[in-house]
């Protein structure tokens, strides 16, 4: 290895040698110096990744490429650090560490404030480090007490499930867009790039308390824990502190330990309110690591194995309040803040803050930002820099097609030509029938459906009602072919009690054709059903009483008395009143609703609905005939 020793001690150098470029495989096993067996092809990839990393370090040292850490500092991402700048810089130079940031699903959507700690994670991924995004399914049950004087209202179980499902898919969509941004900016993806969306319920749901107490509890001293500002303030000025709130930072620290030993995650990033939790986390990881009772599993300490972290500055609204769920309202869920409104939010940013925001929220190289600011300063009224910012953020959050479409919509709405430096706006191609649905254009995932449907109708009809199948028969087909999934414990092929999904940990199992009364076994907390078709078409369905459903005025596809029957009756009424002509009615009838076929192996009995539909059709035809020819209807002629 050709790196200079500099001020690094001999022992650290040895550790570095064994770990430089270790990449996604620099896991617990490697850290504790154990040899893991890889096939020759896999080993060749590891060796190549390591060689690339060393080559990169050389180029950074020669000043040919910028150090990722220096870029973070230059763009304004670094507020406080856990570990000195120099330690972090050296660590990142020589070791392909992983970094993570965590978000508790306490609301149904991420907002622009969350994007700030995510940005350095995305940058690190593009530069070849591992980028992990964690959803706090377990920690959200407790609630982070940081900077609060009053405890949080506990989340309802169904709200937690809803929030974590939505945030999970938002993060997945964001990661897809990060891939697009990386391609756009010319980063070449290689085998060693690693990213993940994880949920801390995965380990907390099966972690014995005794393990936490033994590995962590014995060594953590009460003094430093009690002297933390959050604890002192909440106890002296607020409503006191519960034991679970008190342990929250230790849970967060354990998360870090879990990913440190399993995935080589050595860095944590958070908003500046997370500094205390990150510092406690550093301590936690070291304590748990050093309390390993099995000498064969021991991980060495030292600057090249110790955890480090940093915080990003807090994004505040114009009044200086932390941008969050209540202050400001730019959410990443397009059903909460439309693409158009998100674009508008960034176009309205002031001239004073636009440069800072371009550095924080875009992957534009600094030269492009400087150039754009120069053009902007020539005529600030044109808001060139703000449009560039809006275009880039919408591109990151909703994809580049959405960015072009939204900028063009903006132009059309305000009738002014928009100039975005370096961008030629284009009309995005419309999705065709056979384009597979993407997570980015997935329809709204939360909906309500009535109890009579969920408790009494077949799963095929429910899939149809939820918009996951074009008809009940397609729904039945999906169920028989196991092409759809239900939120449930994986691996359970039969519907029995207690196979319901844990409400804090998203998991799916294929749907089978079961008796209508069995669907209830999958209801989370007695009222939430999660369905999925393909990878990204999700429905989080809240079951409401039939009365509530009626009151809401909603209808679902296939609802008795709606759809075909309702349409026929409406057309008849309008035809009779002269609001529609026979030709118009005939044209409307062409878009008739597909009649449901029975599921394979089931016998179709004539039911009331189809009889009623036949009668209504006949009545409408008679009326059309009468209007067209005048005089008597064919039936009456026949009767004569
Ligand atoms: N306005 C913001 N600026 C910078 N970082 C933020 C901002 N809002 C949230 N974050 C960061 O995003 C991560 C997840 O935040 P968190 O889950 O606490 O969301 P939140 O909106 O702050 O929620 P809550 O109001 O429930 O505390 C944390 O690292 C947090 O510091
Ligand atoms: N405590 C963080 C969320 C979080 C949860 C678990 C973690 O491991 C990390 C971060 C917050 O409230 O913002």
mmCIF file with all atom_site columns, C-alpha atoms and ligand atoms in Angstrom, residues 100-104 114 134-136 139-140 143-144 146 152 200 203 248 251-256 259 268-269 271 273-274 277 322, ligand 2:
data_model
loop_
_atom_site.group_PDB
_atom_site.id
_atom_site.type_symbol
_atom_site.label_atom_id
_atom_site.label_alt_id
_atom_site.label_comp_id
_atom_site.label_asym_id
_atom_site.label_entity_id
_atom_site.label_seq_id
_atom_site.pdbx_PDB_ins_code
_atom_site.Cartn_x
_atom_site.Cartn_y
_atom_site.Cartn_z
_atom_site.occupancy
_atom_site.B_iso_or_equiv
_atom_site.pdbx_formal_charge
_atom_site.auth_seq_id
_atom_site.auth_comp_id
_atom_site.auth_asym_id
_atom_site.auth_atom_id
_atom_site.pdbx_PDB_model_num
ATOM   1  C CA . UNK A 1 100 ? -26.142 6.766  8.553  1.00 0.00 ? 100 UNK A CA 1
ATOM   2  C CA . UNK A 1 101 ? -28.817 9.195  9.557  1.00 0.00 ? 101 UNK A CA 1
ATOM   3  C CA . UNK A 1 102 ? -32.043 8.243  11.312 1.00 0.00 ? 102 UNK A CA 1
ATOM   4  C CA . UNK A 1 103 ? -35.582 9.566  11.128 1.00 0.00 ? 103 UNK A CA 1
ATOM   5  C CA . UNK A 1 104 ? -38.380 8.698  13.535 1.00 0.00 ? 104 UNK A CA 1
ATOM   6  C CA . UNK A 1 114 ? -34.994 16.086 6.812  1.00 0.00 ? 114 UNK A CA 1
ATOM   7  C CA . UNK A 1 134 ? -32.692 4.464  9.138  1.00 0.00 ? 134 UNK A CA 1
ATOM   8  C CA . UNK A 1 135 ? -36.382 4.616  9.993  1.00 0.00 ? 135 UNK A CA 1
ATOM   9  C CA . UNK A 1 136 ? -36.902 4.591  13.743 1.00 0.00 ? 136 UNK A CA 1
ATOM   10 C CA . UNK A 1 139 ? -37.442 4.641  18.666 1.00 0.00 ? 139 UNK A CA 1
ATOM   11 C CA . UNK A 1 140 ? -40.663 6.356  17.497 1.00 0.00 ? 140 UNK A CA 1
ATOM   12 C CA . UNK A 1 143 ? -40.105 9.527  21.127 1.00 0.00 ? 143 UNK A CA 1
ATOM   13 C CA . UNK A 1 144 ? -36.906 11.548 21.203 1.00 0.00 ? 144 UNK A CA 1
ATOM   14 C CA . UNK A 1 146 ? -34.261 16.141 22.921 1.00 0.00 ? 146 UNK A CA 1
ATOM   15 C CA . UNK A 1 152 ? -44.637 13.793 23.135 1.00 0.00 ? 152 UNK A CA 1
ATOM   16 C CA . UNK A 1 200 ? -34.466 -0.305 13.843 1.00 0.00 ? 200 UNK A CA 1
ATOM   17 C CA . UNK A 1 203 ? -33.211 -5.624 15.748 1.00 0.00 ? 203 UNK A CA 1
ATOM   18 C CA . UNK A 1 248 ? -33.792 7.030  24.203 1.00 0.00 ? 248 UNK A CA 1
ATOM   19 C CA . UNK A 1 251 ? -31.358 3.104  22.058 1.00 0.00 ? 251 UNK A CA 1
ATOM   20 C CA . UNK A 1 252 ? -30.094 5.389  19.308 1.00 0.00 ? 252 UNK A CA 1
ATOM   21 C CA . UNK A 1 253 ? -26.531 4.513  20.334 1.00 0.00 ? 253 UNK A CA 1
ATOM   22 C CA . UNK A 1 254 ? -27.346 0.807  20.206 1.00 0.00 ? 254 UNK A CA 1
ATOM   23 C CA . UNK A 1 255 ? -28.703 1.255  16.665 1.00 0.00 ? 255 UNK A CA 1
ATOM   24 C CA . UNK A 1 256 ? -25.337 2.652  15.729 1.00 0.00 ? 256 UNK A CA 1
ATOM   25 C CA . UNK A 1 259 ? -24.889 -1.213 12.173 1.00 0.00 ? 259 UNK A CA 1
ATOM   26 C CA . UNK A 1 268 ? -23.584 9.175  12.203 1.00 0.00 ? 268 UNK A CA 1
ATOM   27 C CA . UNK A 1 269 ? -24.993 12.398 10.743 1.00 0.00 ? 269 UNK A CA 1
ATOM   28 C CA . UNK A 1 271 ? -29.464 17.807 12.441 1.00 0.00 ? 271 UNK A CA 1
ATOM   29 C CA . UNK A 1 273 ? -30.383 19.057 17.673 1.00 0.00 ? 273 UNK A CA 1
ATOM   30 C CA . UNK A 1 274 ? -28.957 15.522 17.428 1.00 0.00 ? 274 UNK A CA 1
ATOM   31 C CA . UNK A 1 277 ? -27.468 11.861 20.900 1.00 0.00 ? 277 UNK A CA 1
ATOM   32 C CA . UNK A 1 322 ? -36.611 24.917 13.148 1.00 0.00 ? 322 UNK A CA 1
HETATM 33 N N1 . LIG B 2 .   ? -33.442 10.693 17.269 1.00 0.00 ? 2   LIG B N1 1
HETATM 34 C C1 . LIG B 2 .   ? -33.546 11.062 15.892 1.00 0.00 ? 2   LIG B C1 1
HETATM 35 C C2 . LIG B 2 .   ? -34.012 9.936  15.022 1.00 0.00 ? 2   LIG B C2 1
HETATM 36 C C3 . LIG B 2 .   ? -33.112 8.734  15.097 1.00 0.00 ? 2   LIG B C3 1
HETATM 37 C C4 . LIG B 2 .   ? -33.601 7.542  15.581 1.00 0.00 ? 2   LIG B C4 1
HETATM 38 C C5 . LIG B 2 .   ? -32.784 6.410  15.678 1.00 0.00 ? 2   LIG B C5 1
HETATM 39 C C6 . LIG B 2 .   ? -31.440 6.514  15.276 1.00 0.00 ? 2   LIG B C6 1
HETATM 40 O O1 . LIG B 2 .   ? -30.606 5.403  15.371 1.00 0.00 ? 2   LIG B O1 1
HETATM 41 C C7 . LIG B 2 .   ? -30.942 7.709  14.770 1.00 0.00 ? 2   LIG B C7 1
HETATM 42 C C8 . LIG B 2 .   ? -31.784 8.831  14.683 1.00 0.00 ? 2   LIG B C8 1
HETATM 43 C C9 . LIG B 2 .   ? -34.486 12.244 15.771 1.00 0.00 ? 2   LIG B C9 1
HETATM 44 O O2 . LIG B 2 .   ? -35.428 12.312 16.496 1.00 0.00 ? 2   LIG B O2 1
HETATM 45 O O3 . LIG B 2 .   ? -34.315 13.067 14.941 1.00 0.00 ? 2   LIG B O3 1
#
